[in-house]
PDB file of C-alpha atoms in Angstrom:
ATOM      1  CA  MET A 473     123.794  -3.425 -29.389  1.00 34.00           C
ATOM      2  CA  GLU A 474     120.947  -6.093 -28.664  1.00 40.00           C
ATOM      3  CA  PRO A 475     118.507  -3.835 -27.353  1.00 42.00           C
ATOM      4  CA  GLU A 476     118.219  -1.595 -29.965  1.00 46.00           C
ATOM      5  CA  LYS A 477     117.777  -5.022 -32.558  1.00 46.00           C
ATOM      6  CA  TRP A 478     115.137  -6.309 -29.849  1.00 41.00           C
ATOM      7  CA  SER A 479     112.983  -2.719 -30.220  1.00 71.00           C
ATOM      8  CA  GLU A 480     113.146  -2.552 -34.092  1.00 76.00           C
ATOM      9  CA  ASP A 481     111.884  -5.947 -34.177  1.00 77.00           C
ATOM     10  CA  GLU A 482     109.122  -4.997 -31.847  1.00 81.00           C
ATOM     11  CA  ALA A 483     108.189  -2.084 -33.770  1.00 78.00           C
ATOM     12  CA  LEU A 484     108.046  -4.010 -37.001  1.00 82.00           C
ATOM     13  CA  GLN A 485     105.919  -6.418 -35.545  1.00 86.00           C
ATOM     14  CA  ASN A 486     103.630  -3.939 -33.929  1.00 79.00           C
ATOM     15  CA  TYR A 487     103.406  -2.417 -37.006  1.00 83.00           C
ATOM     16  CA  GLU A 488     102.290  -5.867 -38.891  1.00 78.00           C
ATOM     17  CA  ASP A 489     100.144  -6.687 -36.145  1.00 77.00           C
ATOM     18  CA  LEU A 490      98.115  -2.952 -35.978  1.00 75.00           C
ATOM     19  CA  LYS A 491      98.038  -2.662 -40.015  1.00 80.00           C
ATOM     20  CA  LEU A 492      96.140  -6.407 -39.657  1.00 82.00           C
ATOM     21  CA  VAL A 493      93.505  -4.776 -37.264  1.00 77.00           C
ATOM     22  CA  LEU A 494      93.561  -1.268 -38.884  1.00 76.00           C
ATOM     23  CA  GLU A 495      92.528  -3.346 -42.305  1.00 78.00           C
ATOM     24  CA  THR A 496      90.075  -5.525 -40.142  1.00 80.00           C
ATOM     25  CA  GLY A 497      88.578  -2.660 -38.766  1.00 74.00           C
ATOM     26  CA  LEU A 498      88.071  -0.524 -42.003  1.00 76.00           C
ATOM     27  CA  LEU A 499      86.653  -3.706 -43.780  1.00 76.00           C
ATOM     28  CA  ASN A 500      84.099  -4.386 -40.672  1.00 71.00           C
ATOM     29  CA  ALA A 501      83.051  -0.726 -40.787  1.00 68.00           C
ATOM     30  CA  GLY A 502      82.801  -0.843 -44.542  1.00 70.00           C
ATOM     31  CA  ARG A 503      80.465  -3.862 -44.465  1.00 74.00           C
ATOM     32  CA  CYS A 504      78.305  -2.195 -41.720  1.00 70.00           C
ATOM     33  CA  ASP A 505      75.017  -0.376 -42.881  1.00 72.00           C
ATOM     34  CA  ASN A 506      74.202   0.960 -39.055  1.00 78.00           C
ATOM     35  CA  LEU A 507      77.168   4.102 -39.404  1.00 69.00           C
ATOM     36  CA  HIS A 508      77.424   4.768 -35.795  1.00 74.00           C
ATOM     37  CA  GLU A 509      78.106   1.094 -35.194  1.00 76.00           C
ATOM     38  CA  ALA A 510      80.765   1.671 -38.203  1.00 74.00           C
ATOM     39  CA  LYS A 511      82.237   4.792 -36.040  1.00 75.00           C
ATOM     40  CA  GLY A 512      82.351   2.224 -33.103  1.00 78.00           C
ATOM     41  CA  PHE A 513      84.939  -0.253 -35.037  1.00 70.00           C
ATOM     42  CA  LEU A 514      87.237   2.816 -35.854  1.00 73.00           C
ATOM     43  CA  ILE A 515      87.173   3.982 -32.506  1.00 81.00           C
ATOM     44  CA  GLU A 516      88.300   0.300 -31.691  1.00 79.00           C
ATOM     45  CA  VAL A 517      90.872   0.579 -33.766  1.00 73.00           C
ATOM     46  CA  GLN A 518      92.038   3.486 -32.621  1.00 80.00           C
ATOM     47  CA  SER A 519      92.267   2.568 -29.311  1.00 80.00           C
ATOM     48  CA  HIS A 520      95.107  -0.054 -30.479  1.00 80.00           C
ATOM     49  CA  PHE A 521      97.278   2.931 -31.053  1.00 83.00           C
ATOM     50  CA  LYS A 522      97.604   3.943 -27.756  1.00 81.00           C
ATOM     51  CA  GLY A 523     101.044   3.134 -25.848  1.00 77.00           C
ATOM     52  CA  LEU A 524     102.016   0.778 -28.564  1.00 78.00           C
ATOM     53  CA  ARG A 525     105.540   1.308 -30.127  1.00 81.00           C
ATOM     54  CA  LEU A 526     105.920   1.857 -33.174  1.00 78.00           C
ATOM     55  CA  ARG A 527     108.326   3.687 -35.667  1.00 82.00           C
ATOM     56  CA  ARG A 528     107.355   7.148 -36.540  1.00 84.00           C
ATOM     57  CA  GLU A 529     106.792   6.715 -40.196  1.00 85.00           C
ATOM     58  CA  ASP A 530     104.699   4.008 -39.614  1.00 79.00           C
ATOM     59  CA  ARG A 531     102.652   5.153 -36.859  1.00 81.00           C
ATOM     60  CA  GLU A 532     101.619   7.921 -39.379  1.00 82.00           C
ATOM     61  CA  GLU A 533     101.044   5.952 -42.206  1.00 82.00           C
ATOM     62  CA  LEU A 534      98.394   3.838 -40.094  1.00 81.00           C
ATOM     63  CA  TYR A 535      97.055   6.366 -38.348  1.00 80.00           C
ATOM     64  CA  GLY A 536      96.716   8.680 -41.792  1.00 83.00           C
ATOM     65  CA  LYS A 537      94.450   5.826 -43.095  1.00 82.00           C
ATOM     66  CA  LEU A 538      92.272   5.337 -39.749  1.00 79.00           C
ATOM     67  CA  GLN A 539      91.743   9.400 -40.028  1.00 84.00           C
ATOM     68  CA  GLU A 540      90.486   8.878 -43.749  1.00 81.00           C
ATOM     69  CA  ALA A 541      88.200   6.225 -42.727  1.00 76.00           C
ATOM     70  CA  PHE A 542      87.284   8.889 -40.054  1.00 79.00           C
ATOM     71  CA  THR A 543      86.670  11.688 -42.359  1.00 81.00           C
ATOM     72  CA  VAL A 544      84.663   9.862 -45.045  1.00 76.00           C
ATOM     73  CA  LEU A 545      82.762   7.991 -42.346  1.00 74.00           C
ATOM     74  CA  ASN A 546      81.943  11.612 -40.165  1.00 76.00           C
ATOM     75  CA  LYS A 547      80.502  12.902 -43.917  1.00 78.00           C
ATOM     76  CA  LYS A 548      78.131  10.568 -44.135  1.00 76.00           C
ATOM     77  CA  ILE A 549      77.457  10.640 -40.379  1.00 72.00           C
ATOM     78  CA  GLU A 550      76.740  14.772 -40.734  1.00 76.00           C
ATOM     79  CA  GLU A 551      74.870  14.221 -44.285  1.00 73.00           C
ATOM     80  CA  GLU A 552      72.672  11.139 -42.233  1.00 72.00           C
ATOM     81  CA  ARG A 553      71.737  13.391 -39.519  1.00 77.00           C
ATOM     82  CA  PHE A 554      70.931  15.922 -42.182  1.00 76.00           C
ATOM     83  CA  GLN A 555      68.378  14.001 -44.007  1.00 78.00           C
ATOM     84  CA  PHE A 556      66.876  12.894 -40.905  1.00 69.00           C
ATOM     85  CA  GLU A 557      65.954  16.167 -39.663  1.00 76.00           C
ATOM     86  CA  TYR A 558      64.716  17.376 -43.199  1.00 77.00           C
ATOM     87  CA  GLU A 559      62.719  14.554 -43.014  1.00 82.00           C
ATOM     88  CA  ALA A 560      61.920  14.865 -39.274  1.00 79.00           C
ATOM     89  CA  LEU A 561      60.809  18.214 -40.203  1.00 82.00           C
ATOM     90  CA  ALA A 562      58.282  17.339 -42.950  1.00 87.00           C
ATOM     91  CA  ASN A 563      56.023  14.836 -41.059  1.00 82.00           C
ATOM     92  CA  TYR A 564      56.443  17.243 -38.341  1.00 85.00           C
ATOM     93  CA  ALA A 565      54.731  20.249 -40.342  1.00 87.00           C
ATOM     94  CA  ASP A 566      52.568  17.235 -41.993  1.00 83.00           C
ATOM     95  CA  LEU A 567      51.339  15.520 -38.885  1.00 86.00           C
ATOM     96  CA  LYS A 568      51.244  19.201 -36.536  1.00 87.00           C
ATOM     97  CA  PRO A 569      47.699  20.045 -38.393  1.00 87.00           C
ATOM     98  CA  ALA A 570      46.469  16.860 -38.540  1.00 87.00           C
ATOM     99  CA  VAL A 571      46.979  16.418 -34.427  1.00 88.00           C
ATOM    100  CA  ALA A 572      45.136  20.094 -34.274  1.00 89.00           C
ATOM    101  CA  GLY A 573      42.593  19.063 -37.141  1.00 88.00           C
ATOM    102  CA  ALA A 574      41.427  15.920 -34.969  1.00 84.00           C
ATOM    103  CA  SER A 575      41.341  17.680 -31.589  1.00 87.00           C
ATOM    104  CA  ASP A 576      39.435  20.167 -32.822  1.00 86.00           C
ATOM    105  CA  GLN A 577      36.884  17.058 -33.580  1.00 84.00           C
ATOM    106  CA  ALA A 578      37.590  15.483 -30.206  1.00 84.00           C
ATOM    107  CA  PHE A 579      36.325  18.282 -28.726  1.00 82.00           C
ATOM    108  CA  HIS A 580      33.273  19.495 -30.663  1.00 80.00           C
ATOM    109  CA  SER A 581      31.921  16.371 -33.516  1.00 77.00           C
ATOM    110  CA  ASP A 582      29.249  14.447 -31.969  1.00 77.00           C
ATOM    111  CA  ASP A 583      30.056  11.604 -33.604  1.00 83.00           C
ATOM    112  CA  LEU A 584      32.785  10.390 -30.654  1.00 80.00           C
ATOM    113  CA  ARG A 585      33.478   7.184 -31.589  1.00 87.00           C
ATOM    114  CA  ALA A 586      34.540   8.077 -35.408  1.00 88.00           C
ATOM    115  CA  SER A 587      36.900  10.885 -33.844  1.00 87.00           C
ATOM    116  CA  TRP A 588      38.527   7.871 -31.532  1.00 88.00           C
ATOM    117  CA  GLU A 589      39.450   6.135 -34.647  1.00 89.00           C
ATOM    118  CA  LEU A 590      41.076   9.203 -36.065  1.00 87.00           C
ATOM    119  CA  LEU A 591      42.932   9.546 -33.189  1.00 86.00           C
ATOM    120  CA  LEU A 592      44.051   6.298 -33.406  1.00 89.00           C
ATOM    121  CA  GLY A 593      45.068   6.187 -37.127  1.00 90.00           C
ATOM    122  CA  ILE A 594      46.794   9.627 -36.335  1.00 86.00           C
ATOM    123  CA  GLN A 595      48.742   8.459 -33.126  1.00 88.00           C
ATOM    124  CA  SER A 596      49.556   5.331 -35.892  1.00 89.00           C
ATOM    125  CA  ARG A 597      50.933   7.487 -38.508  1.00 86.00           C
ATOM    126  CA  VAL A 598      53.291   9.617 -35.428  1.00 86.00           C
ATOM    127  CA  LYS A 599      54.487   6.233 -34.307  1.00 89.00           C
ATOM    128  CA  GLY A 600      56.011   5.496 -37.492  1.00 85.00           C
ATOM    129  CA  SER A 601      57.189   8.416 -38.571  1.00 82.00           C
ATOM    130  CA  LYS A 602      60.651  10.055 -38.435  1.00 82.00           C
ATOM    131  CA  LEU A 603      60.304  12.988 -35.687  1.00 81.00           C
ATOM    132  CA  LEU A 604      62.589  15.505 -33.574  1.00 79.00           C
ATOM    133  CA  ARG A 605      62.488  14.082 -30.418  1.00 88.00           C
ATOM    134  CA  GLU A 606      60.538  17.662 -28.820  1.00 88.00           C
ATOM    135  CA  HIS A 607      58.116  17.431 -32.027  1.00 86.00           C
ATOM    136  CA  ARG A 608      57.077  13.770 -31.102  1.00 88.00           C
ATOM    137  CA  GLU A 609      56.358  14.825 -27.583  1.00 90.00           C
ATOM    138  CA  GLU A 610      54.417  17.601 -28.555  1.00 87.00           C
ATOM    139  CA  LEU A 611      52.356  15.096 -30.752  1.00 87.00           C
ATOM    140  CA  PHE A 612      51.979  13.329 -28.290  1.00 88.00           C
ATOM    141  CA  ASN A 613      50.746  15.388 -25.811  1.00 91.00           C
ATOM    142  CA  GLY A 614      48.296  16.971 -28.412  1.00 89.00           C
ATOM    143  CA  LEU A 615      47.065  13.180 -29.228  1.00 88.00           C
ATOM    144  CA  GLN A 616      47.074  12.526 -25.298  1.00 90.00           C
ATOM    145  CA  ASP A 617      44.410  15.936 -24.475  1.00 88.00           C
ATOM    146  CA  ALA A 618      41.674  14.528 -27.166  1.00 88.00           C
ATOM    147  CA  PHE A 619      41.732  11.576 -25.950  1.00 88.00           C
ATOM    148  CA  ASN A 620      40.994  12.723 -22.467  1.00 90.00           C
ATOM    149  CA  MET A 621      38.374  15.145 -24.117  1.00 87.00           C
ATOM    150  CA  ILE A 622      36.358  12.013 -25.708  1.00 86.00           C
ATOM    151  CA  LYS A 623      36.916  10.273 -22.060  1.00 88.00           C
ATOM    152  CA  ILE A 624      35.251  12.979 -20.521  1.00 83.00           C
ATOM    153  CA  ARG A 625      32.698  13.491 -23.330  1.00 84.00           C
ATOM    154  CA  ARG A 626      31.872  10.279 -23.001  1.00 81.00           C
ATOM    155  CA  GLU A 627      31.534   9.998 -19.267  1.00 81.00           C
ATOM    156  CA  GLU A 628      29.190  13.296 -19.554  1.00 76.00           C
ATOM    157  CA  GLU A 629      27.273  11.010 -22.365  1.00 74.00           C
ATOM    158  CA  HIS A 630      26.506   8.284 -19.681  1.00 78.00           C
ATOM    159  CA  GLN A 631      25.396  10.304 -16.636  1.00 76.00           C
ATOM    160  CA  VAL A 632      22.825  12.118 -19.773  1.00 73.00           C
ATOM    161  CA  PHE A 633      21.986   8.036 -20.317  1.00 72.00           C
ATOM    162  CA  ASP A 634      21.490   7.411 -16.757  1.00 79.00           C
ATOM    163  CA  ARG A 635      19.288   9.602 -16.211  1.00 82.00           C
ATOM    164  CA  GLU A 636      16.996   9.392 -19.060  1.00 84.00           C
ATOM    165  CA  ALA A 637      17.093   5.456 -18.391  1.00 84.00           C
ATOM    166  CA  GLN A 638      15.877   6.118 -14.939  1.00 85.00           C
ATOM    167  CA  ALA A 639      13.322   8.185 -15.768  1.00 86.00           C
ATOM    168  CA  ASN A 640      12.370   5.118 -18.376  1.00 85.00           C
ATOM    169  CA  TYR A 641      12.864   2.881 -15.906  1.00 86.00           C
ATOM    170  CA  THR A 642       9.861   4.444 -13.663  1.00 87.00           C
ATOM    171  CA  ARG A 643       7.310   5.022 -16.414  1.00 89.00           C
ATOM    172  CA  LEU A 644       7.946   1.519 -17.431  1.00 87.00           C
ATOM    173  CA  LYS A 645       7.296   0.073 -14.113  1.00 89.00           C
ATOM    174  CA  SER A 646       4.130   1.595 -13.413  1.00 89.00           C
ATOM    175  CA  LEU A 647       2.962   0.475 -16.614  1.00 87.00           C
ATOM    176  CA  VAL A 648       4.354  -3.358 -16.281  1.00 88.00           C
ATOM    177  CA  GLU A 649       2.901  -3.280 -12.319  1.00 90.00           C
ATOM    178  CA  LYS A 650      -0.578  -2.726 -14.075  1.00 90.00           C
ATOM    179  CA  GLY A 651      -0.215  -4.950 -16.386  1.00 88.00           C
ATOM    180  CA  LEU A 652       0.366  -7.666 -14.063  1.00 89.00           C
ATOM    181  CA  ILE A 653      -2.525  -6.467 -11.971  1.00 90.00           C
ATOM    182  CA  GLN A 654      -4.765  -6.659 -14.750  1.00 89.00           C
ATOM    183  CA  ALA A 655      -3.451 -10.065 -15.523  1.00 86.00           C
ATOM    184  CA  GLU A 656      -4.178 -11.392 -12.209  1.00 87.00           C
ATOM    185  CA  GLU A 657      -8.240  -9.878 -12.221  1.00 86.00           C
ATOM    186  CA  THR A 658      -9.729  -8.932 -15.396  1.00 81.00           C
ATOM    187  CA  HIS A 659     -11.437 -11.460 -17.984  1.00 83.00           C
ATOM    188  CA  GLU A 660     -11.389  -9.433 -20.653  1.00 86.00           C
ATOM    189  CA  TYR A 661      -8.217 -11.930 -21.885  1.00 84.00           C
ATOM    190  CA  LYS A 662      -7.917 -10.099 -25.332  1.00 87.00           C
ATOM    191  CA  GLU A 663      -7.927  -6.714 -23.909  1.00 89.00           C
ATOM    192  CA  THR A 664      -5.192  -7.726 -21.577  1.00 88.00           C
ATOM    193  CA  ARG A 665      -2.970  -9.597 -23.633  1.00 90.00           C
ATOM    194  CA  GLU A 666      -3.170  -6.482 -26.391  1.00 91.00           C
ATOM    195  CA  PHE A 667      -1.749  -4.447 -23.406  1.00 88.00           C
ATOM    196  CA  LEU A 668       0.521  -6.865 -21.937  1.00 88.00           C
ATOM    197  CA  LYS A 669       1.651  -6.442 -26.014  1.00 91.00           C
ATOM    198  CA  LYS A 670       1.909  -2.938 -26.227  1.00 91.00           C
ATOM    199  CA  ILE A 671       4.177  -3.009 -23.092  1.00 88.00           C
ATOM    200  CA  GLN A 672       6.407  -4.976 -24.471  1.00 89.00           C
ATOM    201  CA  SER A 673       6.439  -3.265 -27.390  1.00 89.00           C
ATOM    202  CA  GLU A 674       7.819  -0.105 -25.419  1.00 86.00           C
ATOM    203  CA  PHE A 675      11.154  -2.203 -24.478  1.00 84.00           C
ATOM    204  CA  LYS A 676      12.300  -2.524 -28.039  1.00 86.00           C
ATOM    205  CA  GLY A 677      14.939   0.619 -28.569  1.00 82.00           C
ATOM    206  CA  ILE A 678      14.377   2.396 -25.753  1.00 82.00           C
ATOM    207  CA  LYS A 679      17.603   3.413 -22.773  1.00 84.00           C
ATOM    208  CA  MET A 680      17.537   1.611 -19.546  1.00 82.00           C
ATOM    209  CA  VAL A 681      20.010   0.192 -17.648  1.00 82.00           C
ATOM    210  CA  HIS A 682      20.506  -3.684 -18.230  1.00 86.00           C
ATOM    211  CA  GLU A 683      19.610  -5.154 -14.970  1.00 88.00           C
ATOM    212  CA  GLN A 684      16.436  -2.728 -14.931  1.00 85.00           C
ATOM    213  CA  ARG A 685      15.441  -3.541 -17.761  1.00 87.00           C
ATOM    214  CA  GLU A 686      15.540  -7.406 -17.666  1.00 90.00           C
ATOM    215  CA  GLU A 687      14.016  -6.813 -13.941  1.00 89.00           C
ATOM    216  CA  LEU A 688      11.158  -5.169 -15.351  1.00 86.00           C
ATOM    217  CA  TYR A 689      11.035  -7.693 -18.705  1.00 88.00           C
ATOM    218  CA  SER A 690      10.752 -10.307 -16.161  1.00 91.00           C
ATOM    219  CA  ARG A 691       7.470  -8.782 -14.346  1.00 90.00           C
ATOM    220  CA  LEU A 692       5.869  -8.681 -17.690  1.00 88.00           C
ATOM    221  CA  GLN A 693       6.594 -12.070 -18.417  1.00 92.00           C
ATOM    222  CA  THR A 694       5.527 -12.977 -15.213  1.00 91.00           C
ATOM    223  CA  ALA A 695       2.255 -11.372 -15.915  1.00 88.00           C
ATOM    224  CA  PHE A 696       2.021 -13.242 -19.213  1.00 89.00           C
ATOM    225  CA  ASP A 697       2.726 -16.112 -17.360  1.00 91.00           C
ATOM    226  CA  VAL A 698       0.143 -15.314 -15.099  1.00 89.00           C
ATOM    227  CA  LEU A 699      -2.560 -14.238 -18.173  1.00 86.00           C
ATOM    228  CA  GLY A 700      -1.635 -17.537 -19.674  1.00 87.00           C
ATOM    229  CA  LYS A 701      -2.685 -19.807 -16.574  1.00 87.00           C
ATOM    230  CA  ARG A 702      -5.675 -17.978 -16.338  1.00 86.00           C
ATOM    231  CA  LEU A 703      -6.618 -18.239 -20.091  1.00 79.00           C
ATOM    232  CA  ASP A 704      -5.710 -22.387 -19.560  1.00 80.00           C
ATOM    233  CA  ASP A 705      -8.497 -22.693 -16.816  1.00 77.00           C
ATOM    234  CA  PHE A 706     -10.447 -20.524 -18.408  1.00 74.00           C
ATOM    235  CA  PHE A 707     -10.555 -23.093 -21.682  1.00 71.00           C
ATOM    236  CA  ARG A 708     -10.371 -26.193 -19.881  1.00 70.00           C
ATOM    237  CA  TYR A 709     -13.931 -25.401 -17.445  1.00 65.00           C
ATOM    238  CA  LYS A 710     -15.843 -22.564 -19.751  1.00 60.00           C
ATOM    239  CA  LYS A 711     -14.854 -25.219 -22.617  1.00 52.00           C
ATOM    240  CA  LYS A 712     -14.109 -22.213 -25.087  1.00 48.00           C
ATOM    241  CA  ASN A 713     -12.689 -23.017 -29.116  1.00 57.00           C
ATOM    242  CA  TRP A 714      -8.817 -23.086 -29.620  1.00 60.00           C
ATOM    243  CA  GLU A 715      -8.524 -20.031 -31.403  1.00 64.00           C
ATOM    244  CA  VAL A 716      -8.382 -17.981 -28.595  1.00 64.00           C
ATOM    245  CA  LYS A 717      -5.362 -20.099 -26.798  1.00 71.00           C
ATOM    246  CA  MET A 718      -3.810 -20.020 -30.261  1.00 73.00           C
ATOM    247  CA  GLN A 719      -4.021 -15.861 -30.482  1.00 75.00           C
ATOM    248  CA  PHE A 720      -2.494 -16.290 -27.073  1.00 75.00           C
ATOM    249  CA  THR A 721       0.566 -18.640 -28.210  1.00 79.00           C
ATOM    250  CA  LEU A 722       0.971 -16.594 -31.351  1.00 77.00           C
ATOM    251  CA  SER A 723       1.415 -13.555 -28.305  1.00 80.00           C
ATOM    252  CA  ARG A 724       3.753 -15.835 -26.223  1.00 84.00           C
ATOM    253  CA  PHE A 725       5.621 -16.419 -29.997  1.00 74.00           C
ATOM    254  CA  SER A 726       6.240 -12.561 -30.163  1.00 84.00           C
ATOM    255  CA  ALA A 727       6.872 -12.252 -26.371  1.00 84.00           C
ATOM    256  CA  ASP A 728       9.933 -14.776 -26.446  1.00 85.00           C
ATOM    257  CA  ILE A 729      11.145 -13.298 -30.362  1.00 85.00           C
ATOM    258  CA  PHE A 730      11.370  -9.871 -28.818  1.00 88.00           C
ATOM    259  CA  GLU A 731      12.992 -11.150 -25.815  1.00 87.00           C
ATOM    260  CA  LEU A 732      15.312 -13.115 -28.086  1.00 83.00           C
ATOM    261  CA  GLN A 733      16.122  -9.665 -30.180  1.00 87.00           C
ATOM    262  CA  THR A 734      16.482  -7.443 -27.189  1.00 89.00           C
ATOM    263  CA  ALA A 735      19.202  -9.539 -26.182  1.00 85.00           C
ATOM    264  CA  LEU A 736      20.654 -10.086 -29.416  1.00 84.00           C
ATOM    265  CA  GLU A 737      20.553  -6.429 -29.453  1.00 89.00           C
ATOM    266  CA  LYS A 738      22.234  -6.110 -26.089  1.00 89.00           C
ATOM    267  CA  GLU A 739      25.007  -8.852 -27.407  1.00 83.00           C
ATOM    268  CA  GLN A 740      25.910  -7.083 -30.657  1.00 86.00           C
ATOM    269  CA  ALA A 741      26.607  -4.081 -29.005  1.00 88.00           C
ATOM    270  CA  ASN A 742      28.925  -5.819 -26.132  1.00 85.00           C
ATOM    271  CA  LEU A 743      30.403  -7.279 -29.925  1.00 82.00           C
ATOM    272  CA  LYS A 744      31.436  -4.316 -31.029  1.00 87.00           C
ATOM    273  CA  GLU A 745      32.548  -2.821 -27.921  1.00 86.00           C
ATOM    274  CA  LEU A 746      34.908  -5.832 -27.786  1.00 81.00           C
ATOM    275  CA  GLU A 747      36.068  -5.357 -31.225  1.00 84.00           C
ATOM    276  CA  ASP A 748      37.245  -1.642 -30.398  1.00 84.00           C
ATOM    277  CA  GLN A 749      38.769  -2.415 -27.359  1.00 81.00           C
ATOM    278  CA  LEU A 750      40.624  -5.451 -29.310  1.00 80.00           C
ATOM    279  CA  GLU A 751      41.595  -2.593 -31.823  1.00 84.00           C
ATOM    280  CA  ILE A 752      42.989  -0.431 -29.207  1.00 85.00           C
ATOM    281  CA  ILE A 753      45.042  -3.128 -27.489  1.00 84.00           C
ATOM    282  CA  VAL A 754      46.355  -4.082 -30.692  1.00 82.00           C
ATOM    283  CA  SER A 755      47.212  -0.652 -31.622  1.00 83.00           C
ATOM    284  CA  ALA A 756      48.635   0.184 -27.978  1.00 78.00           C
ATOM    285  CA  GLY A 757      51.156  -3.300 -28.639  1.00 76.00           C
ATOM    286  CA  LYS A 758      49.537  -5.101 -25.342  1.00 71.00           C
ATOM    287  CA  ASP A 759      50.743  -8.527 -24.267  1.00 78.00           C
ATOM    288  CA  ARG A 760      49.668 -11.147 -26.812  1.00 82.00           C
ATOM    289  CA  GLU A 761      47.857 -13.177 -23.929  1.00 82.00           C
ATOM    290  CA  ILE A 762      45.294 -10.139 -23.520  1.00 80.00           C
ATOM    291  CA  ILE A 763      44.891  -9.959 -26.998  1.00 82.00           C
ATOM    292  CA  SER A 764      44.042 -13.776 -27.201  1.00 83.00           C
ATOM    293  CA  GLY A 765      41.495 -13.115 -24.102  1.00 83.00           C
ATOM    294  CA  VAL A 766      39.691 -10.829 -25.997  1.00 79.00           C
ATOM    295  CA  GLN A 767      39.857 -12.499 -29.013  1.00 82.00           C
ATOM    296  CA  SER A 768      38.599 -15.409 -27.395  1.00 83.00           C
ATOM    297  CA  ARG A 769      35.456 -13.669 -26.094  1.00 87.00           C
ATOM    298  CA  ILE A 770      34.845 -12.458 -29.835  1.00 86.00           C
ATOM    299  CA  ALA A 771      34.495 -15.606 -30.830  1.00 87.00           C
ATOM    300  CA  SER A 772      32.206 -16.423 -27.647  1.00 86.00           C
ATOM    301  CA  ALA A 773      29.886 -13.390 -28.694  1.00 82.00           C
ATOM    302  CA  LEU A 774      29.469 -14.418 -32.247  1.00 87.00           C
ATOM    303  CA  ARG A 775      28.649 -17.747 -31.130  1.00 90.00           C
ATOM    304  CA  SER A 776      26.282 -16.945 -29.282  1.00 87.00           C
ATOM    305  CA  ILE A 777      25.048 -14.389 -31.458  1.00 89.00           C
ATOM    306  CA  GLU A 778      24.695 -17.168 -34.005  1.00 90.00           C
ATOM    307  CA  LEU A 779      22.608 -19.302 -31.492  1.00 88.00           C
ATOM    308  CA  LYS A 780      20.324 -17.037 -31.122  1.00 84.00           C
ATOM    309  CA  HIS A 781      19.792 -15.668 -34.602  1.00 88.00           C
ATOM    310  CA  ARG A 782      18.524 -19.383 -35.496  1.00 91.00           C
ATOM    311  CA  GLN A 783      16.190 -19.208 -32.441  1.00 87.00           C
ATOM    312  CA  ILE A 784      14.510 -16.513 -33.605  1.00 87.00           C
ATOM    313  CA  LYS A 785      14.155 -18.077 -36.955  1.00 90.00           C
ATOM    314  CA  SER A 786      12.744 -21.493 -35.359  1.00 89.00           C
ATOM    315  CA  LEU A 787      10.466 -19.521 -33.580  1.00 83.00           C
ATOM    316  CA  GLU A 788       9.289 -17.625 -36.388  1.00 86.00           C
ATOM    317  CA  ILE A 789       8.549 -19.958 -38.647  1.00 90.00           C
ATOM    318  CA  GLU A 790       6.177 -21.790 -35.771  1.00 86.00           C
ATOM    319  CA  LYS A 791       4.765 -18.612 -35.235  1.00 82.00           C
ATOM    320  CA  ASN A 792       4.272 -18.686 -38.559  1.00 87.00           C
ATOM    321  CA  GLU A 793       2.716 -21.826 -39.008  1.00 85.00           C
ATOM    322  CA  LEU A 794       0.131 -21.222 -36.302  1.00 79.00           C
ATOM    323  CA  GLN A 795      -1.173 -17.969 -38.026  1.00 82.00           C
ATOM    324  CA  ASN A 796      -1.615 -19.953 -41.207  1.00 83.00           C
ATOM    325  CA  ARG A 797      -3.725 -22.045 -39.408  1.00 80.00           C
ATOM    326  CA  LEU A 798      -5.830 -19.753 -37.816  1.00 75.00           C
ATOM    327  CA  GLU A 799      -6.521 -17.863 -41.277  1.00 77.00           C
ATOM    328  CA  GLU A 800      -7.382 -21.001 -42.685  1.00 73.00           C
ATOM    329  CA  PRO A 801     -11.211 -20.721 -43.877  1.00 67.00           C
ATOM    330  CA  ASP A 802     -13.437 -22.886 -42.201  1.00 55.00           C
ATOM    331  CA  LYS A 803     -14.246 -26.284 -43.556  1.00 46.00           C
TER     332      LYS A 803
END
């Protein structure tokens, strides 16, 4: 009789233990916001039934409660899945024409920067929207094709720029060499100065590779320097009035201002590229160290731009003061 008594006691103890496990599992599942995680709690409780000695009525009681919980939870999971699919399909229906329109713009619009920004905006929307996997992949593939097309068109624009820049370089190089020879040989100082200023004006807004622009502008500056030295010698030995020398100084002010403005335009364009780059890497979720590096370069560019603004303002003040002196009537 003793083994049967022990078996009954064990079954009752197992019942109490399993009942506590079940109640704890149901409580944890009820508190969990994630339905699949909640189901994991129930599955864990279910594993405790296996091989456990229980009276039939006790097993049926506890297992029945567990199955009821499974039934309720599975219904919620199915409703959640249905709601997700409904929302995902609605998002897909909204995003698909947006991707198609942005892709068409990437292929045909002349404003590549605006097209790129439009694609980034839609890309962000796709990332933040609920979508079925196959729809998400389809939309991302469409966006990537559009991004690639803009890259190709940009490269084509760069090739056109290079051809135009080379033609401009060849034309300006001839003018600069002519100006340098004239600065070294002519005695028509005023006319030569005006010719050099005319060459200088050709640089503004013209397409040219940065290194070639600096090369020619340096040669042009040499011509100004040569002419300036010859003017100094002319004033020293021929004792001409100082007005001609002041006019040359004005031209030097103009040259310096133009050079600073040219450098400023380049730095402003570089700043815009850095800001675009920062926007792209932030959208792509790049490492903070990379973002910090670009932000540091932007800060440095801003400081340099501010310095050149101050330098230009200072030169313009000096130029205006000198101009006023030259325009003063003879006493």
